[in-house]
Coordinates of C-alpha atoms and ligand atoms in Angstrom, one line a residue:
X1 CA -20.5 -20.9 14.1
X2 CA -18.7 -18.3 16.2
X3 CA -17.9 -14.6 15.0
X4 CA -15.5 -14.2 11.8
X5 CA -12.3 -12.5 12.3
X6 CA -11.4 -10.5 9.6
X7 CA -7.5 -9.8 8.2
X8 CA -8.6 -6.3 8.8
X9 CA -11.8 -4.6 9.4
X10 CA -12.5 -1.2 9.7
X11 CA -12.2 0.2 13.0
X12 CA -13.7 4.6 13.8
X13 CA -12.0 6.3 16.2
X14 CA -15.5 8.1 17.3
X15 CA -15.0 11.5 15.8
X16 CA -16.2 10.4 12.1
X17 CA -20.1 11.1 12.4
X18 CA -19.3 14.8 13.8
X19 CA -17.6 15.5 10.7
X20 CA -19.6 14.2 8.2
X21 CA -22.8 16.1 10.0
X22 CA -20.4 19.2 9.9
X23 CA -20.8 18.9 5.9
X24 CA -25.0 18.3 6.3
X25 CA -25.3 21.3 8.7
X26 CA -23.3 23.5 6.4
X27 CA -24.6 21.9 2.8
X28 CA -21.2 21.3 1.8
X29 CA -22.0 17.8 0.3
X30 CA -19.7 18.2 -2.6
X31 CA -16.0 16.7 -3.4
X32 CA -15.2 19.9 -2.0
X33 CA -15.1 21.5 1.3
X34 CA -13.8 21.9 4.6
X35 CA -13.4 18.1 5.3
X36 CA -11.6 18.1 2.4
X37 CA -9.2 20.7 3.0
X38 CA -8.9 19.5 6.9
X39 CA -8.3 16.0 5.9
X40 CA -4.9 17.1 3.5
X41 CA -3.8 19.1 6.3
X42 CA -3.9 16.3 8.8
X43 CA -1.8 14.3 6.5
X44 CA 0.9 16.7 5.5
X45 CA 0.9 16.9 8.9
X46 CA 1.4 13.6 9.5
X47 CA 3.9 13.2 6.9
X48 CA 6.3 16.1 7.5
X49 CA 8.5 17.3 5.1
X50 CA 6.9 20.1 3.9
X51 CA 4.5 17.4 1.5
X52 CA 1.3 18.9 -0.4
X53 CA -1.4 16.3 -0.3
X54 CA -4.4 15.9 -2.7
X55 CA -7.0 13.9 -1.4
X56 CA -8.7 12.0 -4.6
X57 CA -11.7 9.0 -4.7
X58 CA -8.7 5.9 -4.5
X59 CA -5.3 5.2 -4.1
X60 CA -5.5 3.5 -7.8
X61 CA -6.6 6.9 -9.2
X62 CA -3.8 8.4 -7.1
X63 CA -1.4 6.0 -9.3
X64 CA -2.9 6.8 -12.3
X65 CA -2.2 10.6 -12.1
X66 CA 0.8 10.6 -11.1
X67 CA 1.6 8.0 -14.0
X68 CA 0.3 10.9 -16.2
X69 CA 2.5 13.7 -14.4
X70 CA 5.2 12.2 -14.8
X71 CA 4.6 11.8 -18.5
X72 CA 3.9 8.7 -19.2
X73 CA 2.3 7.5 -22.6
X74 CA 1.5 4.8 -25.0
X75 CA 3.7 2.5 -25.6
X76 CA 6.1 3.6 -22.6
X77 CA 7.7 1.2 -19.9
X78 CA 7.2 1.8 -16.4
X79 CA 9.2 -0.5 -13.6
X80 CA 6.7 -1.6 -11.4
X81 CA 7.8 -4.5 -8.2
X82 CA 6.1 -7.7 -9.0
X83 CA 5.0 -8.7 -5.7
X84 CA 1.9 -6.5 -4.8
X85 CA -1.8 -5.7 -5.3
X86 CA -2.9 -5.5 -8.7
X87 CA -3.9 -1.8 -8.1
X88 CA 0.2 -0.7 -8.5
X89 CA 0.0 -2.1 -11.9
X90 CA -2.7 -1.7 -13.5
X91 CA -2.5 2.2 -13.9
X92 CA 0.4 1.7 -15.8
X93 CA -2.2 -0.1 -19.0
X94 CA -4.8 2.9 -18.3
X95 CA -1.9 4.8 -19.6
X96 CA -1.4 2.8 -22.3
X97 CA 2.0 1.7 -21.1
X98 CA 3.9 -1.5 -20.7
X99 CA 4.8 -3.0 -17.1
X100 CA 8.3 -4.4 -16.3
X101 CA 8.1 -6.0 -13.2
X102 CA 11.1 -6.5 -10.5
X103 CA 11.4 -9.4 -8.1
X104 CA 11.8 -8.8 -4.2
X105 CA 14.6 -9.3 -2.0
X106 CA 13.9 -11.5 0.8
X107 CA 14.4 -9.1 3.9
X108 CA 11.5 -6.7 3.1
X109 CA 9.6 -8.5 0.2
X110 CA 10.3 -5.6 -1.3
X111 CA 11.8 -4.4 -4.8
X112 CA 15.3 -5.9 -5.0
X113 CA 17.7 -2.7 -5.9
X114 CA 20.1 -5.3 -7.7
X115 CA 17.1 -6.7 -9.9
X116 CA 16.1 -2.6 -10.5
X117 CA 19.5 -1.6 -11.8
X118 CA 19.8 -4.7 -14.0
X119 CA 16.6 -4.1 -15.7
X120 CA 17.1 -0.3 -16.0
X121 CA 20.3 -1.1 -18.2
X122 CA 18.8 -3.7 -19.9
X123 CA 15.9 -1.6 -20.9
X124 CA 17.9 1.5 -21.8
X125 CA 20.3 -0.8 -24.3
X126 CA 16.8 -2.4 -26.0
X127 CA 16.1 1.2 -26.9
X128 CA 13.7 2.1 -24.3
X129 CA 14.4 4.2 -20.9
X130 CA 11.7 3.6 -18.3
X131 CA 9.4 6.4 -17.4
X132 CA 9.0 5.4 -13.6
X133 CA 9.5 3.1 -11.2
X134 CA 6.9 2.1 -9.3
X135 CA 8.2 1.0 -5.8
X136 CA 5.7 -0.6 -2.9
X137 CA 5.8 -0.9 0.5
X138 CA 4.6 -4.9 1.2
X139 CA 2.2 -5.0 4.5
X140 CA 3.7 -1.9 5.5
X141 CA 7.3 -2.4 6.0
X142 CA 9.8 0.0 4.0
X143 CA 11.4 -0.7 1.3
X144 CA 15.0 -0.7 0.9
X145 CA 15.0 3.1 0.0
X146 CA 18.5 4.3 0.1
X147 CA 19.7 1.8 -2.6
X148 CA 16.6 2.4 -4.3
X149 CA 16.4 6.4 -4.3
X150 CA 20.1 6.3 -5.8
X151 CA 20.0 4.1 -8.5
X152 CA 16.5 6.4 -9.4
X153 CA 19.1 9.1 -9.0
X154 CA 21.7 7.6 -11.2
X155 CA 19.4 7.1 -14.0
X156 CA 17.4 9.9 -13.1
X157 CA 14.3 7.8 -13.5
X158 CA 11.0 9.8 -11.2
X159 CA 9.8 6.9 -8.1
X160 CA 6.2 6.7 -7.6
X161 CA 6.0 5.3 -3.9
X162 CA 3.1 3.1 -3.9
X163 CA 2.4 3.7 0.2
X164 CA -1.2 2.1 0.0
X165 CA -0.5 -0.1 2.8
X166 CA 2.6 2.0 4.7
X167 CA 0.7 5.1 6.2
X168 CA 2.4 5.5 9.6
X169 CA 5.4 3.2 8.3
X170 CA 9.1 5.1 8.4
X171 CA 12.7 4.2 6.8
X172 CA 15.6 6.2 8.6
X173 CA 12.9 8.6 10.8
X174 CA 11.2 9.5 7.3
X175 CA 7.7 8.6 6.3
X176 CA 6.9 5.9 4.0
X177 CA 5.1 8.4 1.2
X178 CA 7.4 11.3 1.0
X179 CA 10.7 9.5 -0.6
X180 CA 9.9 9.6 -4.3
X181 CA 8.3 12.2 -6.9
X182 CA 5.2 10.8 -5.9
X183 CA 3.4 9.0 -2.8
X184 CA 0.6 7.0 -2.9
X185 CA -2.0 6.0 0.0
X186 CA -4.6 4.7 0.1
X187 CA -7.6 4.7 2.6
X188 CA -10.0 1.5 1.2
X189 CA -12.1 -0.2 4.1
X190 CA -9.5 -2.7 4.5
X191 CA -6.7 -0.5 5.1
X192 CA -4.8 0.8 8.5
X193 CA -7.4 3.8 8.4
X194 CA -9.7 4.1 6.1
X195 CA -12.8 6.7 4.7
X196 CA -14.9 3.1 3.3
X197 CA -13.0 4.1 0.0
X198 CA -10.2 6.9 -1.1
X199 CA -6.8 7.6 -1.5
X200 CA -4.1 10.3 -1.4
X201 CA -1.5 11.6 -4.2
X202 CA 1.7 13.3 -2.3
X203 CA 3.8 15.7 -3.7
X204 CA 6.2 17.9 -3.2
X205 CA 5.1 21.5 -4.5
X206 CA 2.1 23.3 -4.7
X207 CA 2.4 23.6 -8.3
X208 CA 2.3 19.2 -8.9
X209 CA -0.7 19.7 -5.8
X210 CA -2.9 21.9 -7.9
X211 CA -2.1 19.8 -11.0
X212 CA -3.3 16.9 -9.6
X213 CA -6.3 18.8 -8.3
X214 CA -6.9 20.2 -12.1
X215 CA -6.7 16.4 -13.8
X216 CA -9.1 15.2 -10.7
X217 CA -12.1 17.5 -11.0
X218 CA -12.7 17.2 -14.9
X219 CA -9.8 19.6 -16.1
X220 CA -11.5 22.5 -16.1
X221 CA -9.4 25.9 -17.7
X222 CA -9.9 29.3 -16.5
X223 CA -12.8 30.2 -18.1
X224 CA -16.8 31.4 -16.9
X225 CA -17.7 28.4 -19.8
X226 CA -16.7 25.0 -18.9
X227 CA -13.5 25.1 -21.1
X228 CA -10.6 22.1 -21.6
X229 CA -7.2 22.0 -22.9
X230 CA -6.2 18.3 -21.1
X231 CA -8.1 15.5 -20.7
X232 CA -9.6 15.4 -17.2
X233 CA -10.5 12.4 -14.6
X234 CA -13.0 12.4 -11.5
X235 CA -11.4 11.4 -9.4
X236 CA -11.5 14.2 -6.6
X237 CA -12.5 13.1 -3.0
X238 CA -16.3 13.8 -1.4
X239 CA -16.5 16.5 1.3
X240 CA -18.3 13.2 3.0
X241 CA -15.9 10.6 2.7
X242 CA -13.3 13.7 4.0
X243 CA -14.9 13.8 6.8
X244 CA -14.8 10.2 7.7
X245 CA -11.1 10.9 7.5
X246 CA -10.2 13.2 9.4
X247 CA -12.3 11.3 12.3
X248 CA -9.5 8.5 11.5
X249 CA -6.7 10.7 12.0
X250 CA -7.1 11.7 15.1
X251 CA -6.1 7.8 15.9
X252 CA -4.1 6.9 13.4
X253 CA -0.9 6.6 16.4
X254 CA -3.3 4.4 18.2
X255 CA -4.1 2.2 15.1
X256 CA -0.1 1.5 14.4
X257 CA 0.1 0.9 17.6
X258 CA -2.1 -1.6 17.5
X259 CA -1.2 -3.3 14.2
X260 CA 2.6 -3.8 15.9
X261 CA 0.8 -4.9 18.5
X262 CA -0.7 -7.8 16.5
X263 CA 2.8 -8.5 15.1
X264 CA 4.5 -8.7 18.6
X265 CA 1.9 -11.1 19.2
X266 CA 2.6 -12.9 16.8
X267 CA 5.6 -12.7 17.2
X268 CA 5.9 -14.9 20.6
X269 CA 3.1 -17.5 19.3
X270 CA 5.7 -18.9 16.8
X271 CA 8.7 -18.1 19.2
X272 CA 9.2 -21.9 20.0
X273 CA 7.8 -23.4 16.6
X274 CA 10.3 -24.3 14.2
X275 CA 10.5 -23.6 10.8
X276 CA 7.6 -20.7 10.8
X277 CA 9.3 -17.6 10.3
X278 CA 7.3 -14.1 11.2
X279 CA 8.2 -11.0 8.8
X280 CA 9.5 -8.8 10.7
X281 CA 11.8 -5.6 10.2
X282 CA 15.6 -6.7 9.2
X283 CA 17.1 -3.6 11.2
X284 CA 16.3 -0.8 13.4
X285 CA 16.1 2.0 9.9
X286 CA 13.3 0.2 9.3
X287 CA 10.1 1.1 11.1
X288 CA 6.6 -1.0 9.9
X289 CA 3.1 -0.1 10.8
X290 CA 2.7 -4.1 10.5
X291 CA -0.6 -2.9 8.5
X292 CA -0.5 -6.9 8.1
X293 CA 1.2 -10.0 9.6
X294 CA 2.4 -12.2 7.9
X295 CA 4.2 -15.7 7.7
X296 CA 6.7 -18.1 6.4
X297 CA 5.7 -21.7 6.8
X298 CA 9.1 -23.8 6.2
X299 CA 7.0 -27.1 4.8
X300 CA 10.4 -29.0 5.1
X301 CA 11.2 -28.1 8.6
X302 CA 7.5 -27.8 10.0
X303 CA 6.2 -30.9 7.8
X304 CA 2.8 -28.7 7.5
X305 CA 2.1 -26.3 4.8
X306 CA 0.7 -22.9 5.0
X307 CA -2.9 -24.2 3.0
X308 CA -3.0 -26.5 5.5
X309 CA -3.1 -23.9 8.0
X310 CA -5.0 -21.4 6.1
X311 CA -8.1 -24.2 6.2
X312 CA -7.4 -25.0 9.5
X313 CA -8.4 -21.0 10.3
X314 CA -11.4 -21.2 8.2
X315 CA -12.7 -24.0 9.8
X316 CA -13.6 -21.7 12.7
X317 CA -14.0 -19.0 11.1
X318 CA -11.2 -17.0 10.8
X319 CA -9.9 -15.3 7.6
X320 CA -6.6 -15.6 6.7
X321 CA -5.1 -14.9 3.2
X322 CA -2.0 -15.9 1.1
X323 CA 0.2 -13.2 0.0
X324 CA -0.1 -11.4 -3.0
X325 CA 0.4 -13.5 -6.2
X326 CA 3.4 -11.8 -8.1
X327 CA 2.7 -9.6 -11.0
X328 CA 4.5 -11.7 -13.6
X329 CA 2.7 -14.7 -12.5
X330 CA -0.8 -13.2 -13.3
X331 CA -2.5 -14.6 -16.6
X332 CA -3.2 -10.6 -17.3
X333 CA 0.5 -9.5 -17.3
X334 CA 2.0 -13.0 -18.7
X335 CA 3.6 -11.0 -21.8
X336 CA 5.9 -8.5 -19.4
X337 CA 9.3 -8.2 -19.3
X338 CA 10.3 -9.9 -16.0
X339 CA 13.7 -9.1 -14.2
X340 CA 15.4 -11.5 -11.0
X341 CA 14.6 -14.3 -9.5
X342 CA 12.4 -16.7 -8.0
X343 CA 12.2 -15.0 -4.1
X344 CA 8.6 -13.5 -4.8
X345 CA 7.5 -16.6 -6.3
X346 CA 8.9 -18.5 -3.2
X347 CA 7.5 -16.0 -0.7
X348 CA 4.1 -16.7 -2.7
X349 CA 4.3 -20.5 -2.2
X350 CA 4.6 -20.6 1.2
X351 CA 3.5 -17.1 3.1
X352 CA 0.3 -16.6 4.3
X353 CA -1.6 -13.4 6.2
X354 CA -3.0 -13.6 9.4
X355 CA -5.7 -11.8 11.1
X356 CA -4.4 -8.1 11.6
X357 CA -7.1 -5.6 12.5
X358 CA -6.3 -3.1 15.4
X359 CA -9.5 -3.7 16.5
X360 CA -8.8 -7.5 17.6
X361 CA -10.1 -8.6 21.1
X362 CA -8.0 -11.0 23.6
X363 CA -10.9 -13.3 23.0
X364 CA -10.2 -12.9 19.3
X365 CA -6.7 -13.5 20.1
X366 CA -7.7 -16.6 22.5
X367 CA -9.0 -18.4 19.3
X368 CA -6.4 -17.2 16.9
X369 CA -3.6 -19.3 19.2
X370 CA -5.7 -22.1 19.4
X371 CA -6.1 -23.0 15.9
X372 CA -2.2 -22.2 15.5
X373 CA -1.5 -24.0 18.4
X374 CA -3.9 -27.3 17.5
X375 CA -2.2 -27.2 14.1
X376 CA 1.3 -27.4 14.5
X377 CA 0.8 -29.5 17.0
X378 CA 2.6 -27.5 20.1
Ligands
PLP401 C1 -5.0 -1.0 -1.6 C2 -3.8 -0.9 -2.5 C3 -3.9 0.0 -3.6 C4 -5.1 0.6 -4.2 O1 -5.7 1.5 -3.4 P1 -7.3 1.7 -3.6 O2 -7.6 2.9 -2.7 O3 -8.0 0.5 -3.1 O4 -7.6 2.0 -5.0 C5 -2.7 0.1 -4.4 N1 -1.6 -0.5 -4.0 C6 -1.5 -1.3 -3.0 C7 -0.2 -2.0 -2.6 C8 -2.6 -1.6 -2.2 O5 -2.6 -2.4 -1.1

């Protein structure tokens, strides 16, 4: 059996180990330290704007605090786009609250800002305003974020940018992360970088930064006794794990590089076969880190279906990967409210991932084309 080839593996830059062994040499094994504090300077580098990032154990924890700083409780809603991970939404019941999930619109398989503004009104005349709207950015590629940002506007309704999978990704020059109340990333092995497991909360003043730092280590007042007025989390990032990311910033540019690199790839292997369709960025505002490739397989048009294709990688041993199964389709969330169409269910049906890691060799690549190649039949 020849090698697997992942969707996307981890790949260090080199730098990781020094780090780490920073924090053995100087004890500081602890989710606290100077990997810590290097590794949120990195990224508000990164990110611009002035942002205040505070590193914490997940991206999922990351969505759960900023569910609770932006006030949300039992028995609240919160708009959440129902084409994603599981990890947007299930923050939303660890809160006690209710999901109402959004469909995509079929340029960026993204929340569709006409499904949004229908469901905000229908909400508000059942008698219940939505808390926040939890907006993702699919595979890396932006969201429609203009439309988007003003209806949040209109209704002033707080966005929690779900940026798990858009570090590096930009809409209009701006990074993916910094648009709504709240940015979320997220650096799990599988992601463009990654620390084996963590994630980032982004916000826009010291004051929500040191909140979120408060509800991560335990809540702890200002007191010589361990004392609490709030119910704390732990959910702070290790001083180890820090280090692991700041090792992967200094390539980050290389790995986004990279991952469009895949895409182009990809890009001219189903140039000349009809009826696959590539996602790809609808216009230049849109910039995509192309953390994953995707595809559309036209079954009509291509007489082949992407199953059949999926099998036909596994066969030599390639991983490849449907996309994610919409929210409102999962058994868990059958009882949400559910606003649009069918486009996310469609996109479901018939898309599929392909290998994606920035770490791919031309031999990897050599194998990738020939199962496409052998099964289409071209
Ligand atoms: C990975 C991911 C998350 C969760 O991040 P973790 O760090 O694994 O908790 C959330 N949302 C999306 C869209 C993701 O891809």
């Amino acid at each position: 059996m020849s090698e697997k080839i992942w969707l996307s593996s981890p790949h260090m830059g080199g730098n990781e180990l020094k780090y780490i062994n920073e924090a053995f040499e100087e004890n500081w094994v602890a989710p606290l330290g100077p990997n810590v504090n290097g590794f949120e300077e990195d990224l508000e580098k990164f990110l611009g704007r002035n942002t205040k990032v505070a590193v914490l154990s997940a991206g999922t924890a990351a969505l759960h605090l900023a569910l609770i700083e932006c006030g949300v409780q039992h028995g609240d809603e919160v708009i959440c786009q129902s084409m994603t991970f599981s990890a947007s939404a299930n923050p939303i019941a660890y809160c006690g609250a209710d999901p109402v999930f959004i469909d995509s619109e079929p340029e960026t398989w993204n929340m569709c800002p006409k499904a949004l503004k229908e469901a905000i009104e229908d909400r508000i005349q059942k008698g219940k305003k939505p808390k926040a709207i939890i907006v993702v950015h699919l595979y890396g590629m932006p969201a429609k974020m203009e439309q988007i940002v003003a209806i949040a506007e209109e209704y002033q309704i707080p966005i929690i940018e779900d940026a798990a999978e858009a570090l590096g990704s930009t809409y209009k020059g701006q990074a993916c992360g910094t648009f709504g109340r709240f940015g979320v990333l997220s650096f799990n092995g599988n992601k463009i970088i990654t620390t084996s497991g963590g994630g980032a909360l982004v916000c826009h003043t010291q004051e929500d930064k040191d909140k979120t730092v408060f509800l991560s280590t335990q809540a702890r007042d200002n007191a010589p006794h361990y004392q609490h007025s709030h119910i704390g989390f732990n959910y702070r990032m290790s001083n180890i794990v820090a280090g692991i990311g700041r090792g992967q910033m200094e390539v980050l540019n290389n790995r986004v590089e990279a991952r469009r690199a895949m895409h182009d790839f990809y890009v001219e292997t189903f140039k000349n076969i009809n009826g696959v369709t590539v996602f790809s960025e609808p216009e230049s505002d849109f910039y995509s880190n192309h953390w994953l490739s995707a595809i559309i397989v036209d079954p009509e048009l291509t007489g082949k279906d992407r199953e059949g294709l999926r099998m036909a990688f596994l066969e030599d041993n390639i991983e490849s990967r449907p996309l994610w199964k919409p929210m409102h389709l999962q058994p868990v969330f059958a009882n949400a409210p559910y606003y649009g169409g069918n486009i996310s269910e469609k996109l479901f049906d018939n898309g599929l991932c392909l290998p994606s890691g920035s770490n791919l060799s031309d031999e990897d690549r050599e194998r990738i084309l020939k199962v496409i190649n052998s099964y289409f039949g071209s």
